[in-house]
C-alpha cells in the first residue's frame, strides 16, 4: 500500500483518500474502513468521471482483490478458471437441475430471439426470453442491441 500511496499521489484530492486507505490497512488490515474509503473514491470517480481516479480506484481495489475484472465479465458471471458446457443431450437428462449455459449458447438464443423479433414473432421472442430467464440469464434491450447478465 505504501508503494501505491507514493506513486499515486498526483493530486491534492487523492491525498485524503489514499491516506485514509493506507491508515486503515495499516490498522490490523481494517477492511471495512478500507472499503469505505474505496466507496468514497468510487463516488468521487462517478461524479467527476476522472480517469486518474478510476485508475486509483482499480489499484487500491487490487490490494483487496477487488475491481480487477471487466464489468462485462463480472455481470455475465464469467469465472476466471473457465466454465463447464453441458450438451443438449445431457441437459435433457438433468430436468429440474440448474443448467449453466455457455456464452456461445446464450448468444445463439439471443440471435434466435432477435430474428423472431424482426419477423414480428413476439410469442417466440417472449418464449426465448423466458427460457433464458429460467436459466438465470437476464436480457436487457437497448439502442445498441441486446445485452445480458446472470442474475
JSON list of N, CA and C in Angstrom, two decimals, residues 35-105:
[
{"chain": "A", "resi": 35, "resn": "UNK", "atom": "N", "xyz": [-12.70, -0.43, 2.75]},
{"chain": "A", "resi": 35, "resn": "UNK", "atom": "CA", "xyz": [-13.76, -0.50, 1.73]},
{"chain": "A", "resi": 35, "resn": "UNK", "atom": "C", "xyz": [-14.57, 0.80, 1.72]},
{"chain": "A", "resi": 36, "resn": "UNK", "atom": "N", "xyz": [-14.77, 1.38, 2.89]},
{"chain": "A", "resi": 36, "resn": "UNK", "atom": "CA", "xyz": [-15.49, 2.66, 2.95]},
{"chain": "A", "resi": 36, "resn": "UNK", "atom": "C", "xyz": [-14.71, 3.73, 2.17]},
{"chain": "A", "resi": 37, "resn": "UNK", "atom": "N", "xyz": [-13.39, 3.70, 2.28]},
{"chain": "A", "resi": 37, "resn": "UNK", "atom": "CA", "xyz": [-12.57, 4.65, 1.51]},
{"chain": "A", "resi": 37, "resn": "UNK", "atom": "C", "xyz": [-12.71, 4.37, 0.01]},
{"chain": "A", "resi": 38, "resn": "UNK", "atom": "N", "xyz": [-12.80, 3.09, -0.37]},
{"chain": "A", "resi": 38, "resn": "UNK", "atom": "CA", "xyz": [-12.99, 2.76, -1.78]},
{"chain": "A", "resi": 38, "resn": "UNK", "atom": "C", "xyz": [-14.34, 3.26, -2.28]},
{"chain": "A", "resi": 39, "resn": "UNK", "atom": "N", "xyz": [-15.39, 3.11, -1.45]},
{"chain": "A", "resi": 39, "resn": "UNK", "atom": "CA", "xyz": [-16.71, 3.61, -1.84]},
{"chain": "A", "resi": 39, "resn": "UNK", "atom": "C", "xyz": [-16.68, 5.13, -2.01]},
{"chain": "A", "resi": 40, "resn": "UNK", "atom": "N", "xyz": [-15.97, 5.81, -1.14]},
{"chain": "A", "resi": 40, "resn": "UNK", "atom": "CA", "xyz": [-15.84, 7.26, -1.25]},
{"chain": "A", "resi": 40, "resn": "UNK", "atom": "C", "xyz": [-15.16, 7.64, -2.57]},
{"chain": "A", "resi": 41, "resn": "UNK", "atom": "N", "xyz": [-14.09, 6.91, -2.88]},
{"chain": "A", "resi": 41, "resn": "UNK", "atom": "CA", "xyz": [-13.38, 7.17, -4.13]},
{"chain": "A", "resi": 41, "resn": "UNK", "atom": "C", "xyz": [-14.25, 6.82, -5.34]},
{"chain": "A", "resi": 42, "resn": "UNK", "atom": "N", "xyz": [-15.03, 5.73, -5.25]},
{"chain": "A", "resi": 42, "resn": "UNK", "atom": "CA", "xyz": [-15.93, 5.36, -6.35]},
{"chain": "A", "resi": 42, "resn": "UNK", "atom": "C", "xyz": [-16.97, 6.45, -6.58]},
{"chain": "A", "resi": 43, "resn": "UNK", "atom": "N", "xyz": [-17.51, 7.00, -5.50]},
{"chain": "A", "resi": 43, "resn": "UNK", "atom": "CA", "xyz": [-18.48, 8.10, -5.64]},
{"chain": "A", "resi": 43, "resn": "UNK", "atom": "C", "xyz": [-17.85, 9.30, -6.32]},
{"chain": "A", "resi": 44, "resn": "UNK", "atom": "N", "xyz": [-16.65, 9.63, -5.90]},
{"chain": "A", "resi": 44, "resn": "UNK", "atom": "CA", "xyz": [-15.93, 10.76, -6.49]},
{"chain": "A", "resi": 44, "resn": "UNK", "atom": "C", "xyz": [-15.64, 10.50, -7.98]},
{"chain": "A", "resi": 45, "resn": "UNK", "atom": "N", "xyz": [-15.26, 9.27, -8.29]},
{"chain": "A", "resi": 45, "resn": "UNK", "atom": "CA", "xyz": [-14.96, 8.90, -9.67]},
{"chain": "A", "resi": 45, "resn": "UNK", "atom": "C", "xyz": [-16.21, 8.99, -10.54]},
{"chain": "A", "resi": 46, "resn": "UNK", "atom": "N", "xyz": [-17.33, 8.51, -10.02]},
{"chain": "A", "resi": 46, "resn": "UNK", "atom": "CA", "xyz": [-18.58, 8.60, -10.78]},
{"chain": "A", "resi": 46, "resn": "UNK", "atom": "C", "xyz": [-19.02, 10.05, -10.99]},
{"chain": "A", "resi": 47, "resn": "UNK", "atom": "N", "xyz": [-18.75, 10.89, -10.00]},
{"chain": "A", "resi": 47, "resn": "UNK", "atom": "CA", "xyz": [-19.14, 12.29, -10.11]},
{"chain": "A", "resi": 47, "resn": "UNK", "atom": "C", "xyz": [-18.26, 13.04, -11.11]},
{"chain": "A", "resi": 48, "resn": "UNK", "atom": "N", "xyz": [-16.95, 12.82, -11.03]},
{"chain": "A", "resi": 48, "resn": "UNK", "atom": "CA", "xyz": [-16.01, 13.60, -11.86]},
{"chain": "A", "resi": 48, "resn": "UNK", "atom": "C", "xyz": [-15.67, 12.94, -13.19]},
{"chain": "A", "resi": 49, "resn": "UNK", "atom": "N", "xyz": [-15.90, 11.64, -13.29]},
{"chain": "A", "resi": 49, "resn": "UNK", "atom": "CA", "xyz": [-15.53, 10.87, -14.49]},
{"chain": "A", "resi": 49, "resn": "UNK", "atom": "C", "xyz": [-14.03, 10.96, -14.76]},
{"chain": "A", "resi": 50, "resn": "UNK", "atom": "N", "xyz": [-13.25, 11.08, -13.69]},
{"chain": "A", "resi": 50, "resn": "UNK", "atom": "CA", "xyz": [-11.81, 11.23, -13.80]},
{"chain": "A", "resi": 50, "resn": "UNK", "atom": "C", "xyz": [-11.15, 9.88, -14.06]},
{"chain": "A", "resi": 51, "resn": "UNK", "atom": "N", "xyz": [-10.36, 9.80, -15.13]},
{"chain": "A", "resi": 51, "resn": "UNK", "atom": "CA", "xyz": [-9.67, 8.54, -15.43]},
{"chain": "A", "resi": 51, "resn": "UNK", "atom": "C", "xyz": [-8.56, 8.26, -14.42]},
{"chain": "A", "resi": 52, "resn": "UNK", "atom": "N", "xyz": [-7.95, 9.31, -13.87]},
{"chain": "A", "resi": 52, "resn": "UNK", "atom": "CA", "xyz": [-6.91, 9.08, -12.86]},
{"chain": "A", "resi": 52, "resn": "UNK", "atom": "C", "xyz": [-7.53, 8.54, -11.58]},
{"chain": "A", "resi": 53, "resn": "UNK", "atom": "N", "xyz": [-8.72, 9.04, -11.20]},
{"chain": "A", "resi": 53, "resn": "UNK", "atom": "CA", "xyz": [-9.41, 8.50, -10.04]},
{"chain": "A", "resi": 53, "resn": "UNK", "atom": "C", "xyz": [-9.83, 7.05, -10.28]},
{"chain": "A", "resi": 54, "resn": "UNK", "atom": "N", "xyz": [-10.28, 6.76, -11.51]},
{"chain": "A", "resi": 54, "resn": "UNK", "atom": "CA", "xyz": [-10.67, 5.38, -11.85]},
{"chain": "A", "resi": 54, "resn": "UNK", "atom": "C", "xyz": [-9.47, 4.45, -11.75]},
{"chain": "A", "resi": 55, "resn": "UNK", "atom": "N", "xyz": [-8.33, 4.90, -12.22]},
{"chain": "A", "resi": 55, "resn": "UNK", "atom": "CA", "xyz": [-7.10, 4.10, -12.11]},
{"chain": "A", "resi": 55, "resn": "UNK", "atom": "C", "xyz": [-6.70, 3.87, -10.67]},
{"chain": "A", "resi": 56, "resn": "UNK", "atom": "N", "xyz": [-6.83, 4.91, -9.88]},
{"chain": "A", "resi": 56, "resn": "UNK", "atom": "CA", "xyz": [-6.51, 4.80, -8.45]},
{"chain": "A", "resi": 56, "resn": "UNK", "atom": "C", "xyz": [-7.47, 3.84, -7.77]},
{"chain": "A", "resi": 57, "resn": "UNK", "atom": "N", "xyz": [-8.75, 3.93, -8.10]},
{"chain": "A", "resi": 57, "resn": "UNK", "atom": "CA", "xyz": [-9.75, 3.03, -7.53]},
{"chain": "A", "resi": 57, "resn": "UNK", "atom": "C", "xyz": [-9.42, 1.58, -7.86]},
{"chain": "A", "resi": 58, "resn": "UNK", "atom": "N", "xyz": [-9.06, 1.32, -9.10]},
{"chain": "A", "resi": 58, "resn": "UNK", "atom": "CA", "xyz": [-8.71, -0.04, -9.50]},
{"chain": "A", "resi": 58, "resn": "UNK", "atom": "C", "xyz": [-7.45, -0.51, -8.78]},
{"chain": "A", "resi": 59, "resn": "UNK", "atom": "N", "xyz": [-6.46, 0.36, -8.67]},
{"chain": "A", "resi": 59, "resn": "UNK", "atom": "CA", "xyz": [-5.21, -0.01, -8.00]},
{"chain": "A", "resi": 59, "resn": "UNK", "atom": "C", "xyz": [-5.45, -0.32, -6.52]},
{"chain": "A", "resi": 60, "resn": "UNK", "atom": "N", "xyz": [-6.18, 0.55, -5.83]},
{"chain": "A", "resi": 60, "resn": "UNK", "atom": "CA", "xyz": [-6.45, 0.32, -4.41]},
{"chain": "A", "resi": 60, "resn": "UNK", "atom": "C", "xyz": [-7.36, -0.89, -4.22]},
{"chain": "A", "resi": 61, "resn": "UNK", "atom": "N", "xyz": [-8.33, -1.06, -5.11]},
{"chain": "A", "resi": 61, "resn": "UNK", "atom": "CA", "xyz": [-9.19, -2.24, -5.04]},
{"chain": "A", "resi": 61, "resn": "UNK", "atom": "C", "xyz": [-8.38, -3.52, -5.21]},
{"chain": "A", "resi": 62, "resn": "UNK", "atom": "N", "xyz": [-7.34, -3.46, -6.04]},
{"chain": "A", "resi": 62, "resn": "UNK", "atom": "CA", "xyz": [-6.48, -4.61, -6.26]},
{"chain": "A", "resi": 62, "resn": "UNK", "atom": "C", "xyz": [-5.78, -5.09, -5.01]},
{"chain": "A", "resi": 63, "resn": "UNK", "atom": "N", "xyz": [-5.52, -4.17, -4.08]},
{"chain": "A", "resi": 63, "resn": "UNK", "atom": "CA", "xyz": [-4.91, -4.55, -2.81]},
{"chain": "A", "resi": 63, "resn": "UNK", "atom": "C", "xyz": [-5.80, -5.55, -2.08]},
{"chain": "A", "resi": 64, "resn": "UNK", "atom": "N", "xyz": [-7.11, -5.40, -2.24]},
{"chain": "A", "resi": 64, "resn": "UNK", "atom": "CA", "xyz": [-8.08, -6.28, -1.60]},
{"chain": "A", "resi": 64, "resn": "UNK", "atom": "C", "xyz": [-8.61, -7.36, -2.55]},
{"chain": "A", "resi": 65, "resn": "UNK", "atom": "N", "xyz": [-8.08, -7.41, -3.76]},
{"chain": "A", "resi": 65, "resn": "UNK", "atom": "CA", "xyz": [-8.55, -8.39, -4.74]},
{"chain": "A", "resi": 65, "resn": "UNK", "atom": "C", "xyz": [-9.88, -8.01, -5.36]},
{"chain": "A", "resi": 66, "resn": "UNK", "atom": "N", "xyz": [-10.19, -6.73, -5.38]},
{"chain": "A", "resi": 66, "resn": "UNK", "atom": "CA", "xyz": [-11.46, -6.24, -5.92]},
{"chain": "A", "resi": 66, "resn": "UNK", "atom": "C", "xyz": [-11.24, -5.45, -7.20]},
{"chain": "A", "resi": 67, "resn": "UNK", "atom": "N", "xyz": [-12.28, -5.36, -8.00]},
{"chain": "A", "resi": 67, "resn": "UNK", "atom": "CA", "xyz": [-12.34, -4.47, -9.17]},
{"chain": "A", "resi": 67, "resn": "UNK", "atom": "C", "xyz": [-11.30, -4.78, -10.23]},
{"chain": "A", "resi": 68, "resn": "UNK", "atom": "N", "xyz": [-10.91, -6.02, -10.36]},
{"chain": "A", "resi": 68, "resn": "UNK", "atom": "CA", "xyz": [-9.87, -6.35, -11.32]},
{"chain": "A", "resi": 68, "resn": "UNK", "atom": "C", "xyz": [-10.41, -6.94, -12.62]},
{"chain": "A", "resi": 69, "resn": "UNK", "atom": "N", "xyz": [-11.66, -7.38, -12.63]},
{"chain": "A", "resi": 69, "resn": "UNK", "atom": "CA", "xyz": [-12.26, -7.95, -13.83]},
{"chain": "A", "resi": 69, "resn": "UNK", "atom": "C", "xyz": [-13.08, -6.90, -14.56]},
{"chain": "A", "resi": 70, "resn": "UNK", "atom": "N", "xyz": [-13.15, -6.99, -15.88]},
{"chain": "A", "resi": 70, "resn": "UNK", "atom": "CA", "xyz": [-14.01, -6.07, -16.63]},
{"chain": "A", "resi": 70, "resn": "UNK", "atom": "C", "xyz": [-15.46, -6.23, -16.19]},
{"chain": "A", "resi": 71, "resn": "UNK", "atom": "N", "xyz": [-16.23, -5.14, -16.16]},
{"chain": "A", "resi": 71, "resn": "UNK", "atom": "CA", "xyz": [-17.63, -5.23, -15.71]},
{"chain": "A", "resi": 71, "resn": "UNK", "atom": "C", "xyz": [-18.45, -6.27, -16.46]},
{"chain": "A", "resi": 72, "resn": "UNK", "atom": "N", "xyz": [-18.23, -6.40, -17.78]},
{"chain": "A", "resi": 72, "resn": "UNK", "atom": "CA", "xyz": [-18.99, -7.36, -18.55]},
{"chain": "A", "resi": 72, "resn": "UNK", "atom": "C", "xyz": [-18.77, -8.78, -18.04]},
{"chain": "A", "resi": 73, "resn": "UNK", "atom": "N", "xyz": [-17.51, -9.11, -17.75]},
{"chain": "A", "resi": 73, "resn": "UNK", "atom": "CA", "xyz": [-17.20, -10.44, -17.23]},
{"chain": "A", "resi": 73, "resn": "UNK", "atom": "C", "xyz": [-17.89, -10.67, -15.89]},
{"chain": "A", "resi": 74, "resn": "UNK", "atom": "N", "xyz": [-17.85, -9.68, -15.04]},
{"chain": "A", "resi": 74, "resn": "UNK", "atom": "CA", "xyz": [-18.47, -9.82, -13.72]},
{"chain": "A", "resi": 74, "resn": "UNK", "atom": "C", "xyz": [-19.98, -10.02, -13.86]},
{"chain": "A", "resi": 75, "resn": "UNK", "atom": "N", "xyz": [-20.63, -9.17, -14.65]},
{"chain": "A", "resi": 75, "resn": "UNK", "atom": "CA", "xyz": [-22.08, -9.23, -14.80]},
{"chain": "A", "resi": 75, "resn": "UNK", "atom": "C", "xyz": [-22.54, -10.49, -15.53]},
{"chain": "A", "resi": 76, "resn": "UNK", "atom": "N", "xyz": [-21.70, -11.02, -16.40]},
{"chain": "A", "resi": 76, "resn": "UNK", "atom": "CA", "xyz": [-22.07, -12.22, -17.12]},
{"chain": "A", "resi": 76, "resn": "UNK", "atom": "C", "xyz": [-21.62, -13.49, -16.40]},
{"chain": "A", "resi": 77, "resn": "UNK", "atom": "N", "xyz": [-21.01, -13.32, -15.24]},
{"chain": "A", "resi": 77, "resn": "UNK", "atom": "CA", "xyz": [-20.66, -14.48, -14.42]},
{"chain": "A", "resi": 77, "resn": "UNK", "atom": "C", "xyz": [-19.55, -15.33, -15.01]},
{"chain": "A", "resi": 78, "resn": "UNK", "atom": "N", "xyz": [-18.65, -14.72, -15.77]},
{"chain": "A", "resi": 78, "resn": "UNK", "atom": "CA", "xyz": [-17.54, -15.48, -16.33]},
{"chain": "A", "resi": 78, "resn": "UNK", "atom": "C", "xyz": [-16.55, -15.76, -15.21]},
{"chain": "A", "resi": 79, "resn": "UNK", "atom": "N", "xyz": [-16.20, -17.00, -15.04]},
{"chain": "A", "resi": 79, "resn": "UNK", "atom": "CA", "xyz": [-15.27, -17.40, -13.99]},
{"chain": "A", "resi": 79, "resn": "UNK", "atom": "C", "xyz": [-13.87, -17.45, -14.58]},
{"chain": "A", "resi": 80, "resn": "UNK", "atom": "N", "xyz": [-12.93, -16.92, -13.86]},
{"chain": "A", "resi": 80, "resn": "UNK", "atom": "CA", "xyz": [-11.56, -16.86, -14.36]},
{"chain": "A", "resi": 80, "resn": "UNK", "atom": "C", "xyz": [-10.99, -18.24, -14.66]},
{"chain": "A", "resi": 81, "resn": "UNK", "atom": "N", "xyz": [-11.45, -19.25, -13.96]},
{"chain": "A", "resi": 81, "resn": "UNK", "atom": "CA", "xyz": [-10.94, -20.60, -14.17]},
{"chain": "A", "resi": 81, "resn": "UNK", "atom": "C", "xyz": [-11.61, -21.32, -15.32]},
{"chain": "A", "resi": 82, "resn": "UNK", "atom": "N", "xyz": [-12.57, -20.70, -15.97]},
{"chain": "A", "resi": 82, "resn": "UNK", "atom": "CA", "xyz": [-13.26, -21.31, -17.09]},
{"chain": "A", "resi": 82, "resn": "UNK", "atom": "C", "xyz": [-14.68, -21.68, -16.74]},
{"chain": "A", "resi": 83, "resn": "UNK", "atom": "N", "xyz": [-15.33, -22.39, -17.63]},
{"chain": "A", "resi": 83, "resn": "UNK", "atom": "CA", "xyz": [-16.71, -22.79, -17.38]},
{"chain": "A", "resi": 83, "resn": "UNK", "atom": "C", "xyz": [-16.93, -24.18, -17.96]},
{"chain": "A", "resi": 84, "resn": "UNK", "atom": "N", "xyz": [-17.99, -24.80, -17.53]},
{"chain": "A", "resi": 84, "resn": "UNK", "atom": "CA", "xyz": [-18.33, -26.13, -18.00]},
{"chain": "A", "resi": 84, "resn": "UNK", "atom": "C", "xyz": [-19.53, -26.01, -18.91]},
{"chain": "A", "resi": 85, "resn": "UNK", "atom": "N", "xyz": [-19.43, -26.57, -20.09]},
{"chain": "A", "resi": 85, "resn": "UNK", "atom": "CA", "xyz": [-20.55, -26.56, -21.02]},
{"chain": "A", "resi": 85, "resn": "UNK", "atom": "C", "xyz": [-21.25, -27.90, -20.95]},
{"chain": "A", "resi": 86, "resn": "UNK", "atom": "N", "xyz": [-22.57, -27.86, -21.02]},
{"chain": "A", "resi": 86, "resn": "UNK", "atom": "CA", "xyz": [-23.37, -29.07, -20.95]},
{"chain": "A", "resi": 86, "resn": "UNK", "atom": "C", "xyz": [-24.06, -29.24, -22.30]},
{"chain": "A", "resi": 87, "resn": "UNK", "atom": "N", "xyz": [-23.95, -30.40, -22.88]},
{"chain": "A", "resi": 87, "resn": "UNK", "atom": "CA", "xyz": [-24.56, -30.63, -24.19]},
{"chain": "A", "resi": 87, "resn": "UNK", "atom": "C", "xyz": [-26.08, -30.70, -24.04]},
{"chain": "A", "resi": 88, "resn": "UNK", "atom": "N", "xyz": [-26.78, -30.51, -25.15]},
{"chain": "A", "resi": 88, "resn": "UNK", "atom": "CA", "xyz": [-28.24, -30.56, -25.14]},
{"chain": "A", "resi": 88, "resn": "UNK", "atom": "C", "xyz": [-28.71, -31.94, -24.69]},
{"chain": "A", "resi": 89, "resn": "UNK", "atom": "N", "xyz": [-27.99, -33.01, -25.10]},
{"chain": "A", "resi": 89, "resn": "UNK", "atom": "CA", "xyz": [-28.36, -34.37, -24.70]},
{"chain": "A", "resi": 89, "resn": "UNK", "atom": "C", "xyz": [-28.28, -34.52, -23.18]},
{"chain": "A", "resi": 90, "resn": "UNK", "atom": "N", "xyz": [-27.21, -34.01, -22.60]},
{"chain": "A", "resi": 90, "resn": "UNK", "atom": "CA", "xyz": [-27.05, -34.10, -21.14]},
{"chain": "A", "resi": 90, "resn": "UNK", "atom": "C", "xyz": [-28.10, -33.26, -20.44]},
{"chain": "A", "resi": 91, "resn": "UNK", "atom": "N", "xyz": [-28.43, -32.10, -20.99]},
{"chain": "A", "resi": 91, "resn": "UNK", "atom": "CA", "xyz": [-29.43, -31.23, -20.38]},
{"chain": "A", "resi": 91, "resn": "UNK", "atom": "C", "xyz": [-30.78, -31.92, -20.30]},
{"chain": "A", "resi": 92, "resn": "UNK", "atom": "N", "xyz": [-31.10, -32.74, -21.31]},
{"chain": "A", "resi": 92, "resn": "UNK", "atom": "CA", "xyz": [-32.39, -33.44, -21.32]},
{"chain": "A", "resi": 92, "resn": "UNK", "atom": "C", "xyz": [-32.52, -34.39, -20.14]},
{"chain": "A", "resi": 93, "resn": "UNK", "atom": "N", "xyz": [-31.39, -34.89, -19.64]},
{"chain": "A", "resi": 93, "resn": "UNK", "atom": "CA", "xyz": [-31.41, -35.83, -18.51]},
{"chain": "A", "resi": 93, "resn": "UNK", "atom": "C", "xyz": [-31.26, -35.12, -17.16]},
{"chain": "A", "resi": 94, "resn": "UNK", "atom": "N", "xyz": [-31.18, -33.83, -17.17]},
{"chain": "A", "resi": 94, "resn": "UNK", "atom": "CA", "xyz": [-30.97, -33.07, -15.94]},
{"chain": "A", "resi": 94, "resn": "UNK", "atom": "C", "xyz": [-32.20, -32.24, -15.58]},
{"chain": "A", "resi": 95, "resn": "UNK", "atom": "N", "xyz": [-33.38, -32.74, -15.89]},
{"chain": "A", "resi": 95, "resn": "UNK", "atom": "CA", "xyz": [-34.60, -31.98, -15.64]},
{"chain": "A", "resi": 95, "resn": "UNK", "atom": "C", "xyz": [-34.66, -31.56, -14.18]},
{"chain": "A", "resi": 96, "resn": "UNK", "atom": "N", "xyz": [-34.92, -30.30, -13.95]},
{"chain": "A", "resi": 96, "resn": "UNK", "atom": "CA", "xyz": [-35.01, -29.76, -12.60]},
{"chain": "A", "resi": 96, "resn": "UNK", "atom": "C", "xyz": [-33.66, -29.30, -12.06]},
{"chain": "A", "resi": 97, "resn": "UNK", "atom": "N", "xyz": [-32.58, -29.67, -12.72]},
{"chain": "A", "resi": 97, "resn": "UNK", "atom": "CA", "xyz": [-31.26, -29.25, -12.27]},
{"chain": "A", "resi": 97, "resn": "UNK", "atom": "C", "xyz": [-30.96, -27.85, -12.81]},
{"chain": "A", "resi": 98, "resn": "UNK", "atom": "N", "xyz": [-30.03, -27.19, -12.20]},
{"chain": "A", "resi": 98, "resn": "UNK", "atom": "CA", "xyz": [-29.62, -25.88, -12.68]},
{"chain": "A", "resi": 98, "resn": "UNK", "atom": "C", "xyz": [-28.77, -26.08, -13.93]},
{"chain": "A", "resi": 99, "resn": "UNK", "atom": "N", "xyz": [-29.16, -25.43, -15.00]},
{"chain": "A", "resi": 99, "resn": "UNK", "atom": "CA", "xyz": [-28.44, -25.56, -16.26]},
{"chain": "A", "resi": 99, "resn": "UNK", "atom": "C", "xyz": [-27.59, -24.31, -16.45]},
{"chain": "A", "resi": 100, "resn": "UNK", "atom": "N", "xyz": [-26.31, -24.51, -16.70]},
{"chain": "A", "resi": 100, "resn": "UNK", "atom": "CA", "xyz": [-25.40, -23.40, -16.93]},
{"chain": "A", "resi": 100, "resn": "UNK", "atom": "C", "xyz": [-25.13, -23.33, -18.42]},
{"chain": "A", "resi": 101, "resn": "UNK", "atom": "N", "xyz": [-25.57, -22.25, -19.04]},
{"chain": "A", "resi": 101, "resn": "UNK", "atom": "CA", "xyz": [-25.37, -22.07, -20.47]},
{"chain": "A", "resi": 101, "resn": "UNK", "atom": "C", "xyz": [-24.03, -21.38, -20.71]},
{"chain": "A", "resi": 102, "resn": "UNK", "atom": "N", "xyz": [-23.36, -21.78, -21.77]},
{"chain": "A", "resi": 102, "resn": "UNK", "atom": "CA", "xyz": [-22.12, -21.10, -22.14]},
{"chain": "A", "resi": 102, "resn": "UNK", "atom": "C", "xyz": [-22.45, -19.76, -22.79]},
{"chain": "A", "resi": 103, "resn": "UNK", "atom": "N", "xyz": [-21.45, -18.92, -22.92]},
{"chain": "A", "resi": 103, "resn": "UNK", "atom": "CA", "xyz": [-21.65, -17.62, -23.58]},
{"chain": "A", "resi": 103, "resn": "UNK", "atom": "C", "xyz": [-22.13, -17.84, -25.02]},
{"chain": "A", "resi": 104, "resn": "UNK", "atom": "N", "xyz": [-21.59, -18.85, -25.69]},
{"chain": "A", "resi": 104, "resn": "UNK", "atom": "CA", "xyz": [-21.97, -19.12, -27.06]},
{"chain": "A", "resi": 104, "resn": "UNK", "atom": "C", "xyz": [-23.43, -19.57, -27.14]},
{"chain": "A", "resi": 105, "resn": "UNK", "atom": "N", "xyz": [-23.86, -20.41, -26.19]},
{"chain": "A", "resi": 105, "resn": "UNK", "atom": "CA", "xyz": [-25.24, -20.86, -26.18]},
{"chain": "A", "resi": 105, "resn": "UNK", "atom": "C", "xyz": [-26.20, -19.68, -25.92]}
]
